[in-house]
Amino acid sequence: MKSRRNFLQKLTLSAVSLPLIPGLKSSSFPGWQKSVFQDRMLRVAIMGLGSYGTRVAEAMQDSKKAKLVGVISGTPSKISAWQEKYNIPSKNCYNYENFDAIKDNPDIDAVYIITPNALHHPQTLRVAAARKHVICEKPMALNAEQGREMVEACKNAGVQLLVGYRMHFEANTLEVIRMREAGEFGEIKFFQGLSGFKIGDPSQWRLNKELAGGGAMMDIGIYSINGARYMIGKEPIWVTAQETKTDPVKFKEGVDETILFQFGFPEGIVASCLSTYSMGNLDRFFLNGTQGFAEMQPSTGYGPIKGKTHKGPLDNPHITHQTVQMDRMAEIILEGETAKVPVDGEEGLKDLIIIDTIYKAVASGRKEPIQLG
Ligand code: NDP
């Protein structure tokens, strides 16, 4: 009896430390580890304590599987406020200069990067070098080249790279995907995605090409790109795109205000999408098949996501997206689970390849092939 208990204790201890061992990925663990990880929380440090970081931290309080244990911030006053609010010990607090030392902190499993887009790439490389799992906000980087480097760096470090695609865990979205897979819409023919909002303060980083990498497309248009892919369930093979700009002072060179884009998918399926920083009430998906349809509005906002199909309303209960996301991401990192719609670095990279190609199509005025492979 005693030796069995010793064995179990050893097994639990070694399994618990597995994700911290360089070169080991929890996704490659065999099934036995699932049970020993079940009671463990993913211990997360948030990098960038801004508006979305604040939302994620609030939501994580209700997570059963992920816990906020650390912060990385350039603003000392925020660090002390978060320490008090979330009971974060000083040894788990870092700034942008010293966070590489997180590699020596055994109490943090993953860093959630929620900073301006241009910082995602260098920060991911540093977190990977510190052998911590990375959760990175969308867009994963400024372009596909950076995205590839991030995927490679995390692979080489033996850590996971996940992207904050919260819609991939949202119940009404998953119901539409289930219906499509069950053939309830018949053959899919068309998708429409409208993603936009009216942006305010002209001095914010979202309108600074250096920090944002572009304009509305990087920030909000990406929802229609990603949505077209998970709603149709196939990858686009070509794109055409047209840009309009009504305010060249606010939307400077390289910062797109409005882009219309059209995708071609295999089997003649087409999609028509709009990305904009200059229109409100624009958060709508429409999927049309030979035997039915789904429409969602709002389709990617913080929810509740509302909509209907030809069979009736989409009425799954609303749960805070970021709470569900953190539960599921903890299962992916700690328990080797997989997401129904992927949230890994390769998924983030696909959207970056498509964004690069959309910008190329705007510049060329031609139909551009999309090469995801
Ligand atoms: P904010 O401007 O509100 O916050 C960004 C934070 O990053 C700042 O508060 C700051 O935190 C830190 N930071 C570090 N360097 C800089 C810098 N040079 N300029 C500005 N901030 C800096 O942005 P959001 O929280 O809205 O967006 C952050 C990321 O999250 C973006 O990539 C965005 O696309 C993504 N996002 C995702 C959403 C989703 O639904 N998945 C929704 C909203 C945003 P500190 O003071 O602690 O250093």
Coordinates of C-alpha atoms and ligand atoms in Angstrom, one line a residue:
M1 CA 0.0 0.0 0.0
K2 CA 2.8 2.4 1.0
S3 CA 4.8 1.6 -2.1
R4 CA 1.8 2.2 -4.3
R5 CA 1.2 5.6 -2.6
N6 CA 4.8 6.5 -3.1
F7 CA 4.6 5.4 -6.7
L8 CA 1.5 7.5 -7.3
Q9 CA 3.1 10.5 -5.5
K10 CA 6.1 10.3 -7.7
L11 CA 4.0 9.9 -10.8
T12 CA 2.0 12.9 -9.9
L13 CA 5.0 15.0 -9.1
S14 CA 6.9 14.1 -12.3
A15 CA 3.8 14.6 -14.4
V16 CA 3.1 18.0 -12.9
S17 CA 6.6 19.2 -13.7
L18 CA 6.5 17.8 -17.3
P19 CA 5.4 21.0 -19.0
L20 CA 8.3 22.8 -17.5
I21 CA 10.8 20.4 -18.9
P22 CA 12.5 21.9 -22.0
G23 CA 11.7 20.0 -25.2
L24 CA 8.6 18.3 -23.9
K25 CA 5.2 19.3 -25.2
S26 CA 2.1 18.3 -23.2
S27 CA 0.2 17.7 -26.5
S28 CA 2.5 14.8 -27.2
F29 CA 2.0 13.1 -23.8
P30 CA 0.1 9.8 -23.8
G31 CA -3.4 9.5 -22.4
W32 CA -2.3 8.6 -18.9
Q33 CA -1.2 12.1 -18.1
K34 CA -4.7 13.5 -18.5
S35 CA -5.9 12.1 -15.2
V36 CA -2.9 13.3 -13.2
F37 CA -3.2 16.9 -14.7
Q38 CA -6.9 17.1 -14.1
D39 CA -6.7 19.0 -10.8
R40 CA -4.0 21.4 -11.8
M41 CA -4.6 25.0 -12.7
L42 CA -2.7 26.7 -15.5
R43 CA -0.7 29.4 -13.8
V44 CA -0.7 32.5 -16.1
A45 CA 1.2 35.8 -16.2
I46 CA -0.4 38.5 -18.2
M47 CA 1.9 40.8 -20.2
G48 CA 0.3 44.2 -21.0
L49 CA -2.2 45.4 -18.4
G50 CA -4.3 47.4 -20.8
S51 CA -8.0 47.3 -21.7
Y52 CA -8.1 43.7 -23.0
G53 CA -5.7 42.4 -20.4
T54 CA -8.0 43.8 -17.8
R55 CA -11.0 42.0 -19.3
V56 CA -9.0 38.7 -19.5
A57 CA -7.9 39.0 -15.9
E58 CA -11.5 39.6 -14.7
A59 CA -12.8 36.6 -16.7
M60 CA -10.0 34.4 -15.4
Q61 CA -11.4 34.8 -11.9
D62 CA -14.3 32.5 -12.9
S63 CA -12.0 30.0 -14.7
K64 CA -11.8 26.5 -13.1
K65 CA -8.6 25.7 -14.8
A66 CA -6.5 28.8 -15.3
K67 CA -5.4 31.3 -12.6
L68 CA -3.7 34.7 -12.9
V69 CA -0.5 34.4 -10.9
G70 CA 1.8 37.0 -12.4
V71 CA 2.1 40.3 -14.4
I72 CA 4.5 41.8 -16.8
S73 CA 4.0 45.6 -17.3
G74 CA 5.8 48.8 -18.1
T75 CA 3.6 50.7 -15.6
P76 CA 4.6 50.3 -11.9
S77 CA 1.3 51.7 -10.6
K78 CA -0.7 49.1 -12.5
I79 CA 1.5 46.3 -11.1
S80 CA 0.8 47.3 -7.5
A81 CA -2.9 47.7 -8.2
W82 CA -3.1 44.2 -9.8
Q83 CA -1.0 42.8 -7.0
E84 CA -3.5 44.0 -4.5
K85 CA -6.6 43.0 -6.5
Y86 CA -5.4 39.5 -7.5
N87 CA -3.1 38.7 -4.6
I88 CA 0.0 38.5 -6.8
P89 CA 3.3 38.0 -5.0
S90 CA 6.2 40.4 -5.9
K91 CA 8.3 37.5 -7.1
N92 CA 5.8 37.0 -10.0
C93 CA 6.0 40.7 -11.2
Y94 CA 8.2 41.7 -14.1
N95 CA 8.7 44.6 -16.5
Y96 CA 9.7 44.5 -20.2
E97 CA 13.4 44.8 -19.4
N98 CA 13.6 41.9 -16.9
F99 CA 11.0 39.4 -17.8
D100 CA 13.5 37.0 -19.3
A101 CA 14.1 36.0 -15.7
I102 CA 10.7 34.3 -15.7
K103 CA 12.7 31.2 -16.9
D104 CA 13.8 30.7 -13.3
N105 CA 10.3 31.1 -11.9
P106 CA 8.7 27.6 -11.4
D107 CA 5.4 29.1 -10.4
I108 CA 4.4 30.4 -13.8
D109 CA 3.5 28.1 -16.6
A110 CA 2.4 30.4 -19.4
V111 CA 2.6 34.1 -20.4
Y112 CA -0.5 35.7 -22.1
I113 CA 0.8 38.5 -24.4
I114 CA -1.8 41.3 -24.6
T115 CA 0.3 44.2 -25.9
P116 CA 0.1 46.2 -29.2
N117 CA 0.5 44.0 -32.3
A118 CA 4.1 44.9 -33.2
L119 CA 5.3 43.6 -29.8
H120 CA 3.8 40.1 -30.1
H121 CA 6.7 38.8 -32.2
P122 CA 9.7 39.9 -30.1
Q123 CA 7.9 39.1 -26.9
T124 CA 6.9 35.6 -28.0
L125 CA 10.5 34.9 -28.9
R126 CA 11.6 36.0 -25.4
V127 CA 8.9 34.0 -23.6
A128 CA 9.7 30.9 -25.6
A129 CA 13.4 31.3 -24.8
A130 CA 12.4 31.4 -21.1
R131 CA 10.7 28.0 -21.8
K132 CA 7.2 29.2 -20.9
H133 CA 4.0 28.5 -22.9
V134 CA 2.8 31.4 -24.9
I135 CA -0.8 32.6 -25.4
C136 CA -0.7 35.5 -27.8
E137 CA -3.4 37.9 -28.8
K138 CA -4.6 38.3 -32.4
P139 CA -3.2 39.3 -34.8
M140 CA -0.4 36.9 -33.8
A141 CA 2.2 39.1 -35.5
L142 CA 2.6 41.8 -38.2
N143 CA 3.1 39.4 -41.1
A144 CA 3.6 35.8 -42.0
E145 CA 7.4 36.0 -41.8
Q146 CA 7.2 36.9 -38.1
G147 CA 4.5 34.3 -37.6
R148 CA 6.7 31.6 -38.9
E149 CA 9.6 32.6 -36.7
M150 CA 7.2 32.5 -33.6
V151 CA 5.9 29.0 -34.5
E152 CA 9.5 27.8 -35.0
A153 CA 10.8 29.4 -31.8
C154 CA 8.0 27.8 -29.7
K155 CA 8.5 24.4 -31.3
N156 CA 12.2 24.5 -30.7
A157 CA 11.7 25.5 -27.1
G158 CA 9.2 22.7 -26.6
V159 CA 6.4 25.1 -25.5
Q160 CA 3.0 25.7 -26.9
L161 CA 1.9 28.7 -28.8
L162 CA -1.8 29.5 -28.7
V163 CA -3.6 32.5 -30.2
G164 CA -6.5 34.3 -28.4
Y165 CA -9.2 33.2 -30.8
R166 CA -12.0 33.3 -28.2
M167 CA -14.7 32.6 -30.8
H168 CA -13.3 29.1 -31.4
F169 CA -14.8 28.2 -28.0
E170 CA -18.1 30.1 -28.3
A171 CA -21.2 27.9 -28.0
N172 CA -23.4 29.4 -30.8
T173 CA -20.4 29.5 -33.1
L174 CA -19.7 25.8 -32.4
E175 CA -23.4 24.9 -33.0
V176 CA -23.3 26.4 -36.5
I177 CA -20.0 24.5 -37.1
R178 CA -21.7 21.3 -35.9
M179 CA -24.7 21.9 -38.1
R180 CA -22.5 22.5 -41.1
E181 CA -20.5 19.3 -40.5
A182 CA -23.7 17.3 -40.1
G183 CA -24.8 18.6 -43.5
E184 CA -27.7 20.5 -42.2
F185 CA -27.0 23.5 -44.5
G186 CA -26.5 21.2 -47.5
E187 CA -23.7 22.3 -49.7
I188 CA -22.1 25.5 -48.5
K189 CA -22.1 28.2 -51.3
F190 CA -21.5 31.6 -49.7
F191 CA -20.3 33.4 -46.6
Q192 CA -20.5 37.1 -45.8
G193 CA -18.5 38.7 -43.0
L194 CA -18.9 42.3 -41.9
S195 CA -16.4 43.4 -39.3
G196 CA -16.0 47.0 -38.2
F197 CA -16.4 49.8 -35.7
K198 CA -15.9 53.5 -35.6
I199 CA -12.5 54.1 -34.1
G200 CA -12.0 57.1 -31.8
D201 CA -8.9 58.7 -30.4
P202 CA -6.5 59.4 -33.4
S203 CA -3.4 59.1 -31.2
Q204 CA -4.0 55.5 -30.1
W205 CA -1.5 52.7 -31.1
R206 CA -4.2 51.1 -33.4
L207 CA -3.7 54.0 -35.8
N208 CA 0.1 53.9 -35.7
K209 CA 1.5 51.7 -38.4
E210 CA 4.7 50.9 -36.4
L211 CA 2.7 49.4 -33.5
A212 CA -0.4 48.1 -35.3
G213 CA 1.2 46.8 -38.5
G214 CA -1.7 48.2 -40.6
G215 CA -5.2 49.4 -39.8
A216 CA -8.7 47.9 -39.4
M217 CA -7.7 44.6 -41.2
M218 CA -5.1 43.7 -38.5
D219 CA -7.5 44.5 -35.7
I220 CA -11.1 43.7 -36.7
G221 CA -11.0 42.5 -40.4
I222 CA -9.2 39.5 -39.1
Y223 CA -12.5 38.3 -37.5
S224 CA -14.1 38.1 -41.0
I225 CA -11.0 36.3 -42.3
N226 CA -10.9 33.8 -39.5
G227 CA -14.7 33.5 -39.5
A228 CA -14.9 32.8 -43.2
R229 CA -12.5 29.9 -42.6
Y230 CA -14.3 28.3 -39.6
M231 CA -17.8 29.0 -40.9
I232 CA -17.1 27.4 -44.3
G233 CA -14.7 24.8 -42.9
K234 CA -12.3 25.1 -45.8
E235 CA -9.3 27.3 -46.7
P236 CA -9.5 30.1 -49.2
I237 CA -7.5 29.7 -52.4
W238 CA -7.6 33.3 -53.9
V239 CA -8.5 36.8 -52.8
T240 CA -9.4 40.1 -54.5
A241 CA -9.5 43.3 -52.4
Q242 CA -10.3 47.0 -52.8
E243 CA -9.4 49.8 -50.3
T244 CA -11.3 53.1 -49.7
K245 CA -10.1 55.9 -47.5
T246 CA -12.3 58.9 -46.5
D247 CA -9.9 60.4 -43.9
P248 CA -6.3 60.3 -44.9
V249 CA -5.3 62.4 -41.9
K250 CA -6.6 59.9 -39.4
F251 CA -5.7 56.9 -41.5
K252 CA -2.2 57.6 -42.6
E253 CA -0.1 55.7 -45.2
G254 CA -0.2 52.0 -44.4
V255 CA -3.1 52.3 -42.0
D256 CA -6.2 50.9 -43.8
E257 CA -9.6 52.4 -43.0
T258 CA -11.9 50.2 -45.1
I259 CA -11.1 47.2 -47.2
L260 CA -13.6 45.1 -49.1
F261 CA -12.3 41.6 -49.9
Q262 CA -13.6 38.5 -51.7
F263 CA -12.4 35.0 -51.2
G264 CA -12.6 31.9 -53.5
F265 CA -12.7 28.5 -51.8
P266 CA -12.6 25.1 -53.4
E267 CA -15.7 23.8 -55.0
G268 CA -16.7 27.3 -56.2
I269 CA -17.6 28.5 -52.7
V270 CA -17.2 32.3 -52.4
A271 CA -17.1 34.8 -49.6
S272 CA -17.5 38.6 -49.4
C273 CA -16.2 40.5 -46.5
L274 CA -15.8 44.1 -45.2
S275 CA -13.2 45.4 -42.7
T276 CA -13.6 49.0 -41.5
Y277 CA -12.7 51.5 -38.8
S278 CA -15.3 54.0 -39.9
M279 CA -18.8 52.3 -39.5
G280 CA -20.7 51.2 -36.4
N281 CA -23.1 48.3 -36.0
L282 CA -21.0 46.1 -38.2
D283 CA -20.5 42.6 -36.7
R284 CA -22.4 40.2 -38.8
F285 CA -21.8 36.7 -40.3
F286 CA -24.1 35.0 -42.9
L287 CA -23.6 31.5 -44.2
N288 CA -25.6 30.2 -47.0
G289 CA -26.0 26.6 -48.2
T290 CA -28.2 24.7 -50.6
Q291 CA -30.5 23.6 -47.8
G292 CA -30.3 26.3 -45.2
F293 CA -28.5 29.3 -43.7
A294 CA -27.1 30.7 -40.5
E295 CA -26.9 34.4 -39.6
M296 CA -25.2 35.9 -36.5
Q297 CA -25.3 39.4 -35.3
P298 CA -23.4 40.1 -33.2
S299 CA -21.1 37.4 -34.5
T300 CA -17.7 38.1 -32.8
G301 CA -18.3 40.8 -30.2
Y302 CA -18.0 40.0 -26.5
G303 CA -21.6 38.6 -26.6
P304 CA -24.1 37.4 -26.1
I305 CA -23.7 36.1 -29.7
K306 CA -27.1 36.2 -31.3
G307 CA -28.5 34.6 -34.4
K308 CA -30.6 32.1 -36.1
T309 CA -30.5 29.4 -38.7
H310 CA -33.2 28.0 -41.0
K311 CA -34.1 25.7 -38.1
G312 CA -34.6 28.4 -35.5
P313 CA -32.8 30.6 -33.0
L314 CA -29.2 30.0 -31.8
D315 CA -29.9 30.1 -28.1
N316 CA -27.0 28.5 -26.2
P317 CA -26.4 30.3 -22.9
H318 CA -23.8 33.0 -22.9
I319 CA -20.7 32.4 -20.9
T320 CA -18.0 35.1 -20.7
H321 CA -15.8 34.2 -23.7
Q322 CA -12.5 34.7 -22.0
T323 CA -13.5 32.4 -19.1
V324 CA -14.3 29.6 -21.5
Q325 CA -11.2 30.3 -23.6
M326 CA -8.9 30.1 -20.6
D327 CA -10.5 26.9 -19.4
R328 CA -10.1 25.3 -22.8
M329 CA -6.6 26.6 -23.2
A330 CA -5.6 25.2 -19.9
E331 CA -6.9 21.8 -21.0
I332 CA -4.9 22.1 -24.3
I333 CA -1.6 23.0 -22.5
L334 CA -1.9 20.9 -19.4
E335 CA -4.1 17.9 -20.5
G336 CA -3.1 17.6 -24.1
E337 CA -6.6 18.3 -25.3
T338 CA -7.2 19.7 -28.8
A339 CA -9.6 22.5 -29.8
K340 CA -12.5 21.7 -32.2
V341 CA -11.3 24.8 -34.3
P342 CA -7.5 25.1 -33.8
V343 CA -6.1 28.0 -31.8
D344 CA -2.4 27.1 -32.3
G345 CA 0.4 29.1 -33.9
E346 CA -0.2 27.5 -37.3
E347 CA -3.8 28.7 -37.2
G348 CA -2.6 32.2 -36.4
L349 CA 0.0 32.0 -39.2
K350 CA -2.7 31.1 -41.7
D351 CA -4.5 34.4 -41.0
L352 CA -1.3 36.3 -41.3
I353 CA -0.6 34.7 -44.7
I354 CA -4.1 35.7 -45.8
I355 CA -3.7 39.3 -44.5
D356 CA -0.3 39.6 -46.4
T357 CA -2.1 38.4 -49.5
I358 CA -5.1 40.8 -49.0
Y359 CA -2.6 43.8 -48.8
K360 CA -0.9 42.4 -51.9
A361 CA -4.3 42.2 -53.7
V362 CA -5.1 45.8 -52.7
A363 CA -1.8 46.9 -54.2
S364 CA -1.9 44.9 -57.4
G365 CA -5.7 45.2 -58.0
R366 CA -5.6 41.6 -59.2
K367 CA -6.9 38.3 -58.0
E368 CA -4.0 36.9 -55.8
P369 CA -3.6 33.2 -55.0
I370 CA -3.4 32.3 -51.3
Q371 CA -0.6 29.9 -50.5
L372 CA -1.2 28.5 -47.0
G373 CA 1.0 25.4 -47.4
Ligands
NDP1 P1 -4.4 48.6 -24.8 O1 -3.8 49.8 -25.5 O2 -5.6 48.9 -24.0 O3 -3.4 47.9 -23.9 C1 -2.1 47.5 -24.4 C2 -1.1 47.5 -23.2 O4 0.1 47.0 -23.7 C3 -0.9 48.8 -22.5 O5 -1.8 49.2 -21.6 C4 0.5 48.6 -21.9 O6 0.4 47.9 -20.7 C5 1.2 47.6 -22.9 N1 2.1 48.3 -23.8 C6 3.4 47.9 -23.9 N2 4.1 48.7 -24.7 C7 3.2 49.5 -25.2 C8 3.2 50.6 -26.2 N3 4.4 50.9 -26.8 N4 2.1 51.3 -26.5 C9 0.9 51.0 -25.9 N5 0.8 50.0 -24.9 C10 1.9 49.3 -24.6 O7 -4.7 47.6 -26.0 P2 -5.7 46.4 -26.0 O8 -5.7 45.8 -24.6 O9 -7.0 46.8 -26.5 O10 -5.1 45.4 -27.1 C11 -3.9 44.6 -26.8 C12 -3.9 43.4 -27.8 O11 -5.1 42.6 -27.5 C13 -3.9 43.8 -29.3 O12 -3.1 42.9 -30.0 C14 -5.4 43.6 -29.7 O13 -5.5 43.2 -31.0 C15 -5.8 42.4 -28.8 N6 -7.2 42.4 -28.5 C16 -7.9 41.3 -28.6 C17 -9.3 41.2 -28.3 C18 -10.0 39.9 -28.5 O14 -11.2 39.9 -28.3 N7 -9.3 38.8 -28.6 C19 -10.0 42.4 -28.0 C20 -9.2 43.6 -27.8 C21 -7.8 43.6 -28.0 P3 1.4 48.2 -19.5 O15 1.1 49.6 -19.1 O16 0.9 47.2 -18.5 O17 2.8 47.9 -20.0

